[in-house]
Short mmCIF file of C-alpha atoms in Angstrom, two decimals:
data_model
loop_
_atom_site.label_atom_id
_atom_site.label_comp_id
_atom_site.label_asym_id
_atom_site.label_seq_id
_atom_site.Cartn_x
_atom_site.Cartn_y
_atom_site.Cartn_z
CA UNK A 141 7.92 2.79 29.91
CA UNK A 142 9.40 1.45 33.17
CA UNK A 143 12.10 -1.50 33.97
CA UNK A 144 8.60 -3.51 35.17
CA UNK A 145 7.01 -3.15 31.67
CA UNK A 146 6.45 -5.84 29.94
CA UNK A 147 6.70 -6.49 26.05
CA UNK A 148 5.09 -8.53 24.19
CA UNK A 149 4.94 -9.07 19.93
CA UNK A 150 1.36 -6.94 18.85
CA UNK A 151 -1.26 -9.51 17.45
CA UNK A 152 -1.43 -9.81 13.65
CA UNK A 153 2.70 -9.25 13.50
CA UNK A 154 5.03 -12.38 13.20
CA UNK A 155 8.81 -12.69 13.90
CA UNK A 156 10.26 -14.50 10.86
CA UNK A 157 13.71 -15.85 9.29
CA UNK A 158 14.51 -14.09 5.65
CA UNK A 159 17.33 -16.77 4.40
CA UNK A 160 17.71 -14.00 1.61
CA UNK A 161 18.90 -11.64 3.40
CA UNK A 162 20.24 -13.94 6.23
CA UNK A 163 18.59 -11.70 9.01
CA UNK A 164 15.36 -12.10 11.48
CA UNK A 165 12.91 -9.67 10.56
CA UNK A 166 9.27 -8.83 11.99
CA UNK A 167 6.45 -8.68 9.44
CA UNK A 168 3.35 -7.14 10.03
CA UNK A 169 0.66 -5.03 8.51
CA UNK A 170 1.91 -3.18 5.48
CA UNK A 171 5.61 -3.21 7.21
CA UNK A 172 8.96 -5.15 7.13
CA UNK A 173 12.16 -4.80 10.04
CA UNK A 174 15.05 -5.94 9.41
CA UNK A 175 16.57 -6.81 12.51
CA UNK A 176 20.24 -7.16 13.42
CA UNK A 177 21.39 -9.98 15.71
CA UNK A 178 20.86 -7.24 19.17
CA UNK A 179 16.95 -6.24 17.86
CA UNK A 180 16.50 -9.90 17.08
CA UNK A 181 17.34 -11.31 20.47
CA UNK A 182 15.20 -8.20 22.04
CA UNK A 183 12.38 -9.10 20.16
CA UNK A 184 12.95 -12.77 21.15
CA UNK A 185 12.53 -12.21 24.18
CA UNK A 186 9.24 -9.63 23.47
CA UNK A 187 7.47 -12.61 25.25
CA UNK A 188 4.88 -11.20 27.35
CA UNK A 189 6.48 -12.34 30.39
CA UNK A 190 10.19 -10.87 30.81
CA UNK A 191 9.76 -7.31 32.07
CA UNK A 192 12.53 -4.26 30.38
CA UNK A 193 14.66 -5.23 33.10
CA UNK A 194 15.01 -8.84 32.62
CA UNK A 195 15.88 -8.13 28.85
CA UNK A 196 18.49 -5.97 29.56
CA UNK A 197 20.48 -8.06 31.84
CA UNK A 198 19.49 -10.92 29.54
CA UNK A 199 21.33 -8.96 26.86
CA UNK A 200 23.70 -7.60 29.24
CA UNK A 201 24.99 -11.19 29.60
CA UNK A 202 25.11 -12.55 25.72
CA UNK A 203 26.17 -9.14 24.40
CA UNK A 204 29.11 -7.35 25.24
CA UNK A 205 28.35 -3.84 25.75
CA UNK A 206 24.68 -3.22 25.08
CA UNK A 207 23.78 -0.88 27.48
CA UNK A 208 19.72 -0.32 28.94
CA UNK A 209 19.78 2.14 27.47
CA UNK A 210 20.38 0.55 24.33
CA UNK A 211 17.03 -1.94 24.90
CA UNK A 212 14.78 0.50 26.09
CA UNK A 213 15.40 2.52 23.20
CA UNK A 214 14.74 0.02 20.71
CA UNK A 215 11.57 -1.73 22.55
CA UNK A 216 10.55 2.66 22.14
CA UNK A 217 11.29 2.32 18.26
CA UNK A 218 9.04 -0.89 18.44
CA UNK A 219 5.92 -0.13 20.43
CA UNK A 220 6.59 3.25 18.02
CA UNK A 221 6.15 1.27 14.64
CA UNK A 222 3.27 -0.93 16.24
CA UNK A 223 4.86 -4.29 16.14
CA UNK A 224 5.53 -4.61 20.40
CA UNK A 225 2.84 -3.42 22.75
CA UNK A 226 3.71 -2.81 26.40
CA UNK A 227 2.08 -4.46 29.65
CA UNK A 228 2.07 -2.37 32.72
CA UNK B 219 22.87 -4.99 -8.41
CA UNK B 220 19.35 -3.42 -7.24
CA UNK B 221 18.34 -4.30 -3.09
CA UNK B 222 16.02 -7.12 -2.65
CA UNK B 223 12.54 -6.28 -2.94
CA UNK B 224 10.45 -6.35 0.18
CA UNK B 225 6.63 -6.20 -1.18
CA UNK B 226 4.80 -7.75 -4.49
CA UNK B 227 1.47 -6.10 -5.25
CA UNK B 228 -0.27 -9.28 -7.35
CA UNK B 229 -2.93 -8.25 -9.08
CA UNK B 230 -5.09 -11.51 -9.38
CA UNK B 231 -7.41 -9.89 -11.51
CA UNK B 232 -9.13 -6.30 -12.77
CA UNK B 233 -12.66 -8.22 -12.46
CA UNK B 234 -14.74 -6.17 -9.66
CA UNK B 235 -17.99 -6.04 -8.38
CA UNK B 236 -17.51 -2.16 -7.57
CA UNK B 237 -17.23 0.55 -10.09
CA UNK B 238 -15.45 2.93 -8.27
CA UNK B 239 -14.67 6.62 -10.63
CA UNK B 240 -11.84 6.86 -8.09
CA UNK B 241 -10.49 3.83 -9.81
CA UNK B 242 -6.34 3.52 -10.24
CA UNK B 243 -6.36 0.41 -12.47
CA UNK B 244 -6.14 1.15 -16.25
CA UNK B 245 -8.58 2.55 -18.12
CA UNK B 246 -8.01 -0.98 -20.46
CA UNK B 247 -8.38 -3.50 -18.30
CA UNK B 248 -7.40 -6.90 -18.50
CA UNK B 249 -10.16 -9.68 -19.62
CA UNK B 250 -10.71 -12.82 -17.51
CA UNK B 251 -9.24 -14.83 -20.50
CA UNK B 252 -5.77 -13.42 -20.11
CA UNK B 253 -5.27 -13.28 -16.58
CA UNK B 254 -2.57 -15.64 -15.68
CA UNK B 255 -3.64 -18.86 -14.14
CA UNK B 256 -3.26 -20.80 -10.89
CA UNK B 257 0.43 -22.58 -11.76
CA UNK B 258 1.76 -19.60 -12.69
CA UNK B 259 1.00 -17.03 -9.84
CA UNK B 260 2.65 -20.11 -8.03
CA UNK B 261 5.46 -19.41 -10.20
CA UNK B 262 5.08 -15.46 -9.49
CA UNK B 263 5.12 -16.54 -5.45
CA UNK B 264 7.98 -18.63 -5.73
CA UNK B 265 10.36 -16.62 -7.81
CA UNK B 266 9.41 -13.62 -5.53
CA UNK B 267 10.62 -14.79 -2.34
CA UNK B 268 13.55 -15.89 -3.93
CA UNK B 269 14.03 -12.38 -4.91
CA UNK B 270 13.25 -11.39 -1.46
CA UNK B 271 9.88 -10.41 -1.30
CA UNK B 272 8.44 -10.74 2.46
CA UNK B 273 4.89 -9.35 1.55
CA UNK B 274 2.16 -10.42 -1.07
CA UNK B 275 -0.89 -8.75 -0.84
CA UNK B 276 -3.62 -9.65 -2.76
CA UNK B 277 -5.50 -7.62 -4.55
CA UNK B 278 -7.45 -6.62 -7.66
CA UNK B 279 -9.77 -5.42 -9.07
CA UNK B 280 -11.59 -8.05 -6.08
CA UNK B 281 -9.53 -11.02 -5.21
CA UNK B 282 -12.18 -12.62 -4.10
CA UNK B 283 -13.69 -13.03 -7.59
CA UNK B 284 -10.69 -15.40 -8.34
CA UNK B 285 -11.65 -18.67 -7.26
CA UNK B 286 -8.82 -20.16 -6.50
CA UNK B 287 -7.93 -17.48 -4.06
CA UNK B 288 -7.31 -20.05 -1.53
CA UNK B 289 -4.69 -22.27 -3.06
CA UNK B 290 -2.93 -18.43 -4.19
CA UNK B 291 -2.86 -17.84 -0.22
CA UNK B 292 -1.94 -20.80 0.69
CA UNK B 293 1.11 -21.00 -2.22
CA UNK B 294 2.53 -17.56 -0.70
CA UNK B 295 2.33 -17.70 3.25
CA UNK B 296 3.71 -21.43 2.81
CA UNK B 297 6.44 -19.91 1.30
CA UNK B 298 6.92 -17.73 4.75
CA UNK B 299 5.38 -14.62 3.22
CA UNK B 300 2.97 -12.69 5.30
CA UNK B 301 -0.30 -12.04 3.38
CA UNK B 302 -2.51 -9.38 3.19
CA UNK B 303 -5.67 -9.58 1.13
CA UNK B 304 -6.99 -6.25 -0.65
CA UNK B 305 -10.55 -6.21 -0.77
CA UNK B 306 -13.80 -4.57 -1.29
CA UNK B 307 -15.86 -6.99 1.38
CA UNK B 308 -18.24 -8.22 -0.96
CA UNK B 309 -18.44 -12.07 -1.39
CA UNK B 310 -16.53 -11.99 1.84
CA UNK B 311 -18.54 -14.48 3.83
CA UNK B 312 -17.80 -15.61 7.24
CA UNK B 313 -17.23 -19.47 5.25
CA UNK B 314 -14.34 -18.40 2.89
CA UNK B 315 -12.58 -15.61 5.41
CA UNK B 316 -11.92 -18.84 8.10
CA UNK B 317 -11.00 -20.90 5.20
CA UNK B 318 -8.47 -18.41 3.77
CA UNK B 319 -7.60 -17.29 7.37
CA UNK B 320 -6.64 -20.84 8.32
CA UNK B 321 -4.57 -21.15 4.77
CA UNK B 322 -2.55 -18.31 5.52
CA UNK B 323 -3.55 -14.61 5.43
CA UNK B 324 -2.04 -12.72 8.27
CA UNK B 325 -3.78 -9.33 7.28
CA UNK B 326 -7.19 -7.83 5.85
CA UNK B 327 -7.07 -4.05 4.14
CA UNK B 328 -10.77 -2.93 3.53
CA UNK B 329 -12.01 -0.40 0.70
CA UNK B 330 -14.84 2.01 2.14
CA UNK B 331 -16.02 4.79 0.33
CA UNK B 332 -17.71 6.91 2.67
CA UNK B 333 -19.15 7.59 6.44
CA UNK B 334 -22.69 6.83 5.60
CA UNK B 335 -24.48 4.24 3.29
CA UNK B 336 -26.02 6.92 0.53
CA UNK B 337 -22.96 8.32 -0.45
CA UNK B 338 -20.89 5.31 -0.10
CA UNK B 339 -23.08 3.17 -2.63
CA UNK B 340 -22.70 6.53 -5.21
CA UNK B 341 -19.14 5.97 -5.03
CA UNK B 342 -19.48 2.64 -5.47
CA UNK B 343 -21.89 2.43 -7.92
CA UNK B 344 -23.33 -0.74 -5.84
CA UNK B 345 -25.25 -1.37 -2.79
CA UNK B 346 -21.58 -2.41 -1.30
CA UNK B 347 -21.80 -0.55 2.16
CA UNK B 348 -23.67 -2.66 4.18
CA UNK B 349 -21.53 -5.81 2.92
CA UNK B 350 -18.29 -3.37 4.09
CA UNK B 351 -20.09 -3.66 7.85
CA UNK B 352 -20.09 -7.16 8.13
CA UNK B 353 -17.36 -7.75 6.44
CA UNK B 354 -15.44 -5.71 9.22
CA UNK B 355 -16.97 -7.32 11.79
CA UNK B 356 -15.80 -10.86 10.20
CA UNK B 357 -12.52 -10.03 10.09
CA UNK B 358 -11.74 -8.68 14.43
CA UNK B 359 -14.24 -11.59 14.79
CA UNK B 360 -10.98 -13.83 13.98
CA UNK B 361 -8.92 -12.04 15.14
CA UNK B 362 -7.29 -10.73 12.02
CA UNK B 363 -5.82 -7.25 11.72
CA UNK B 364 -7.52 -5.02 9.62
CA UNK B 365 -7.01 -1.74 8.23
CA UNK B 366 -9.07 0.32 6.79
CA UNK B 367 -8.71 2.02 2.87
CA UNK B 368 -10.16 4.95 2.16
CA UNK B 369 -10.04 6.83 -0.89
CA UNK B 370 -10.71 10.47 -0.31
CA UNK B 371 -12.41 13.60 -3.06
CA UNK B 372 -14.33 16.58 -3.35
CA UNK B 373 -17.45 13.58 -2.78
CA UNK B 374 -16.25 12.30 0.84
CA UNK B 375 -13.75 14.84 1.93
CA UNK B 376 -16.01 16.80 4.05
CA UNK B 377 -16.36 13.78 5.94
CA UNK B 378 -13.02 12.28 7.09
CA UNK B 379 -14.12 12.93 11.03
CA UNK B 380 -17.06 10.43 10.63
CA UNK B 381 -14.69 7.78 7.86
CA UNK B 382 -12.75 7.69 11.16
CA UNK B 383 -15.29 7.54 13.46
CA UNK B 384 -16.36 4.62 11.28
CA UNK B 385 -12.90 2.86 11.49
CA UNK B 386 -12.59 3.15 14.78
CA UNK B 387 -16.39 1.47 15.36
CA UNK B 388 -14.89 -0.90 12.36
CA UNK B 389 -12.52 -2.67 14.75
CA UNK B 390 -9.30 -1.19 12.57
CA UNK B 391 -5.91 -1.49 13.72
CA UNK B 392 -4.85 0.89 10.72
CA UNK B 393 -7.03 3.20 8.84
CA UNK B 394 -5.03 4.80 5.39
CA UNK B 395 -7.00 7.65 4.35
CA UNK B 396 -5.51 8.40 0.88
CA UNK B 397 -5.85 11.15 -1.48
CA UNK B 398 -6.96 10.55 -4.96
CA UNK B 399 -3.83 9.87 -7.09
CA UNK B 400 -4.58 10.45 -10.78
CA UNK B 401 -4.09 7.74 -12.44
CA UNK B 402 -6.78 5.09 -14.49
CA UNK B 403 -10.14 5.94 -14.09
CA UNK B 404 -9.18 7.90 -11.32
CA UNK B 405 -7.32 10.30 -13.94
CA UNK B 406 -10.26 10.06 -16.63
CA UNK B 407 -12.88 11.27 -13.48
CA UNK B 408 -10.48 14.29 -12.45
CA UNK B 409 -12.59 16.65 -12.71
CA UNK B 410 -15.26 15.45 -10.80
CA UNK B 411 -13.03 14.15 -7.59
CA UNK B 412 -10.02 17.11 -7.17
CA UNK B 413 -10.83 18.30 -3.81
CA UNK B 414 -10.67 21.98 -3.33
CA UNK B 415 -7.78 24.14 -1.17
CA UNK B 416 -10.49 25.02 1.31
CA UNK B 417 -11.59 21.20 1.57
CA UNK B 418 -8.09 19.91 2.87
CA UNK B 419 -7.17 22.84 5.05
CA UNK B 420 -10.79 21.84 6.79
CA UNK B 421 -9.45 17.85 6.76
CA UNK B 422 -6.00 17.99 7.41
CA UNK B 423 -6.12 19.11 11.31
CA UNK B 424 -8.70 16.77 11.62
CA UNK B 425 -7.13 13.68 10.69
CA UNK B 426 -3.61 15.66 12.75
CA UNK B 427 -5.88 15.62 15.73
CA UNK B 428 -7.44 12.10 15.00
CA UNK B 429 -3.98 10.71 14.63
CA UNK B 430 -2.43 12.24 18.04
CA UNK B 431 -5.94 11.02 19.94
CA UNK B 432 -5.30 7.37 18.15
CA UNK B 433 -1.67 6.82 18.81
CA UNK B 434 -0.77 3.18 20.14
CA UNK B 435 -4.96 2.58 18.75
CA UNK B 436 -5.20 2.87 15.35
CA UNK B 437 -2.56 4.24 13.07
CA UNK B 438 -4.07 6.85 10.57
CA UNK B 439 -1.58 6.74 7.76
CA UNK B 440 -2.33 9.84 5.51
CA UNK B 441 -1.86 10.20 2.01
CA UNK B 442 -1.07 13.87 0.45
CA UNK B 443 -3.56 15.47 -2.22
CA UNK B 444 -0.43 15.86 -3.75
CA UNK B 445 -1.66 18.74 -6.45
CA UNK B 446 -2.80 21.02 -4.05
CA UNK B 447 0.83 20.49 -2.48
CA UNK B 448 4.56 22.38 -2.88
CA UNK B 449 6.63 18.57 -2.97
CA UNK B 450 5.90 15.73 -4.69
CA UNK B 451 5.11 12.51 -3.19
CA UNK B 452 7.89 9.73 -2.24
CA UNK B 453 6.60 7.73 -5.03
CA UNK B 454 7.09 3.66 -3.99
CA UNK B 455 10.15 4.87 -2.13
CA UNK B 456 12.04 5.28 -5.12
CA UNK B 457 11.62 3.40 -8.78
CA UNK B 458 12.44 -0.17 -8.56
CA UNK B 459 13.68 0.33 -5.03
CA UNK B 460 11.09 -1.61 -2.70
CA UNK B 461 8.23 -3.43 -4.55
CA UNK B 462 7.00 -4.78 -7.75
CA UNK B 463 3.53 -5.10 -9.35
CA UNK B 464 2.50 -7.93 -11.51
CA UNK B 465 -0.66 -6.73 -13.45
CA UNK B 466 -3.47 -9.52 -13.53
CA UNK B 467 -2.23 -10.96 -17.13
CA UNK B 468 1.65 -11.11 -16.35
CA UNK B 469 3.04 -7.83 -16.66
CA UNK B 470 6.00 -6.60 -14.13
CA UNK B 471 5.40 -3.03 -13.43
CA UNK B 472 7.81 -1.20 -10.82
CA UNK B 473 4.75 0.74 -10.23
CA UNK B 474 0.56 -0.56 -10.24
CA UNK B 475 0.02 2.68 -13.20
CA UNK B 476 3.04 2.14 -14.97
CA UNK B 477 1.25 1.06 -17.91
CA UNK B 478 0.28 4.65 -18.83
CA UNK B 479 3.66 5.51 -19.69
CA UNK B 480 3.65 4.90 -23.42
CA UNK B 481 7.46 4.35 -23.79
CA UNK B 482 8.33 2.42 -21.40
CA UNK B 483 9.04 -1.23 -22.29
CA UNK B 484 7.40 -3.58 -19.85
CA UNK B 485 8.35 -7.55 -19.65
CA UNK B 486 6.29 -9.91 -18.72
CA UNK B 487 6.51 -13.39 -16.27
CA UNK B 488 5.22 -15.56 -19.19
CA UNK B 489 8.46 -14.45 -20.91
CA UNK B 490 11.21 -13.47 -18.41
CA UNK B 491 12.18 -14.83 -15.01
CA UNK B 492 11.20 -12.24 -12.22
CA UNK B 493 14.92 -11.69 -11.04
CA UNK B 494 15.61 -10.83 -14.74
CA UNK B 495 13.19 -8.09 -14.80
CA UNK B 496 13.68 -6.25 -11.24
CA UNK B 497 17.65 -6.35 -11.69
CA UNK B 498 17.84 -6.21 -15.31
CA UNK B 499 15.94 -5.14 -17.32
CA UNK B 500 14.84 -1.57 -18.91
CA UNK B 501 11.86 -0.81 -17.39
CA UNK B 502 13.10 -0.97 -13.84
CA UNK B 503 16.49 0.29 -14.50
CA UNK B 504 15.02 3.60 -16.49
CA UNK B 505 14.40 5.30 -12.87
CA UNK B 506 16.20 3.69 -10.77
CA UNK B 507 18.47 5.20 -8.33
CA UNK B 508 19.18 9.12 -9.43
CA UNK B 509 21.82 9.22 -12.65
CA UNK B 510 18.32 9.80 -14.90
CA UNK B 511 17.66 12.84 -13.24
CA UNK B 512 17.40 16.24 -15.04
CA UNK B 513 17.46 19.69 -13.73
CA UNK B 514 15.79 20.55 -10.81
CA UNK B 515 15.83 17.20 -9.77
CA UNK B 516 19.49 16.30 -10.22
CA UNK B 517 20.67 18.97 -7.62
CA UNK B 518 18.14 19.11 -5.25
CA UNK B 519 18.71 18.85 -2.16
CA UNK B 520 14.95 16.03 -1.87
CA UNK B 521 16.28 14.29 -4.57
CA UNK B 522 16.85 11.07 -1.96
CA UNK B 523 13.40 12.37 -0.05
CA UNK B 524 11.05 12.00 -3.30
CA UNK B 525 13.15 10.86 -5.05
CA UNK B 526 11.81 13.36 -8.01
CA UNK B 527 7.91 12.71 -7.23
CA UNK B 528 6.11 10.31 -9.50
CA UNK B 529 7.18 8.99 -12.95
CA UNK B 530 3.74 8.46 -14.28
CA UNK B 531 2.10 11.69 -13.06
CA UNK B 532 5.47 13.35 -15.17
CA UNK B 533 3.95 11.56 -17.90
CA UNK B 534 0.61 11.83 -17.82
CA UNK B 535 1.10 15.90 -17.22
CA UNK B 536 4.08 16.46 -19.68
CA UNK B 537 4.73 13.60 -21.77
CA UNK B 538 7.67 12.72 -20.55
CA UNK B 539 8.58 10.24 -17.61
CA UNK B 540 12.28 11.77 -16.63
CA UNK B 541 10.84 15.46 -15.87
CA UNK B 542 10.25 16.01 -12.25
CA UNK B 543 6.93 15.78 -11.43
CA UNK B 544 5.04 18.96 -12.36
CA UNK B 545 3.34 19.07 -8.77
CA UNK B 546 6.74 19.98 -7.57
CA UNK B 547 7.01 23.79 -6.66
CA UNK B 548 10.44 23.47 -8.21
CA UNK B 549 9.49 21.90 -11.77
CA UNK B 550 8.73 24.13 -14.94
CA UNK B 551 5.77 22.89 -15.53
CA UNK B 552 4.03 23.14 -12.16
CA UNK B 553 1.59 25.95 -14.11
CA UNK B 554 -0.42 23.40 -15.85
CA UNK B 555 -1.18 21.62 -12.51
CA UNK B 556 -2.31 25.17 -10.77
CA UNK B 557 -4.31 25.38 -14.37
CA UNK B 558 -5.82 22.17 -13.62
CA UNK B 559 -6.45 23.20 -10.21
CA UNK B 560 -8.06 26.22 -11.12
CA UNK B 561 -10.19 24.31 -14.10
CA UNK B 562 -10.92 21.63 -12.28
CA UNK B 563 -11.97 22.76 -8.50
CA UNK B 564 -14.40 24.76 -9.13
CA UNK B 565 -16.66 23.69 -12.18
CA UNK B 566 -19.18 26.14 -13.65
CA UNK B 567 -21.71 22.75 -13.75
CA UNK B 568 -20.38 19.52 -11.74
CA UNK B 569 -19.06 16.72 -13.92
CA UNK B 570 -20.58 13.48 -14.04
CA UNK B 571 -18.35 10.59 -11.93
CA UNK B 572 -18.08 8.62 -15.13
CA UNK B 573 -18.30 5.07 -13.49
CA UNK B 574 -15.92 2.08 -13.97
CA UNK B 575 -16.86 -0.19 -16.12
CA UNK B 576 -18.80 -3.71 -15.27
CA UNK B 577 -17.21 -7.29 -15.90
CA UNK B 578 -16.26 -8.38 -18.87
#
């Protein structure tokens, strides 16, 4: 993964809001991820257009204390779970 | 209060066109006239979503055997649930699949019995294999993610490389290679199904190599042959922790096999609210958490790793569901499992597979 990589939600996975848990969630085959506020913001930007660099800058603007490596680690975890794929 | 469940396994019917001898449905199958009706399932889905369920697995038997399947899919999807169709593929036409997907099926899980037609049809007890190849094509063509599910046992474990290749050709996004779990019909047929240690030793590295090779393309989930292991499986990730099962007749079960525990008082959605059953019933609280554990589980470092293993297996092999799963090397009953392995993996005469009974 590089700053130019473009993450997007894998086909078959879906971002939703769970009113019971009052959290954003990602639903995918045989799995559920409950997202905290930062993770939800990152997932929201995994739109197939924004690069990792773009997402890192946007998160730094909106959330204090979010480091670039936090964003990279989160996207790596999402890729490992098969929820996000990378282009480029 | 227990945390909210994520998943509902909705066993819509026990009717099935296949007759697999490894089936984990109970020997005493629910009859059609005793199945929940459409409105009752709608209510189950409503209550499950309110309770926190986000994944609905429409299973059986064969869910396509329910004429109201499209309405059930639409209802679960309308609540915001991720809808999984768990099917044999028999009866899945292009038209039916298009209708089900338009109503909200998110993912299809398709069973496959063996790598080749002759072997697969022998295990299924009917001509099924070619239907599955067609079903896989239909699912990938319509663009819904496909999981291929294979139950492994003595009669197909040597073909695991061929099964992985078949799942790749089918275009699966996930492949579940699940060694047989011995409940229901599978327990009845255990002596015909248990693999040998040599078979597992040959298969395990093939699976591990494929997991590496296909990472990012096709996820391979491997479910262990627990009789051969030193530690039990983390069954259901803990009793009453993440998922519940509703059987065709409305019984609410902490695990799909839980009817085997003879002294478990099982509640029914016809009599009680799902939330009350999840949070307050004796059945769901019986083995929840770790307080129920005895030695050696009670003081074990792995008690929150494998949760003492499987309650159903403890009951079946030791007649007490609160015992440590006897597959565990620390269980005082491990000798029972070793005797079964010695007697049943190398039978003098190969036992016939008793096929699951036909529909009623």
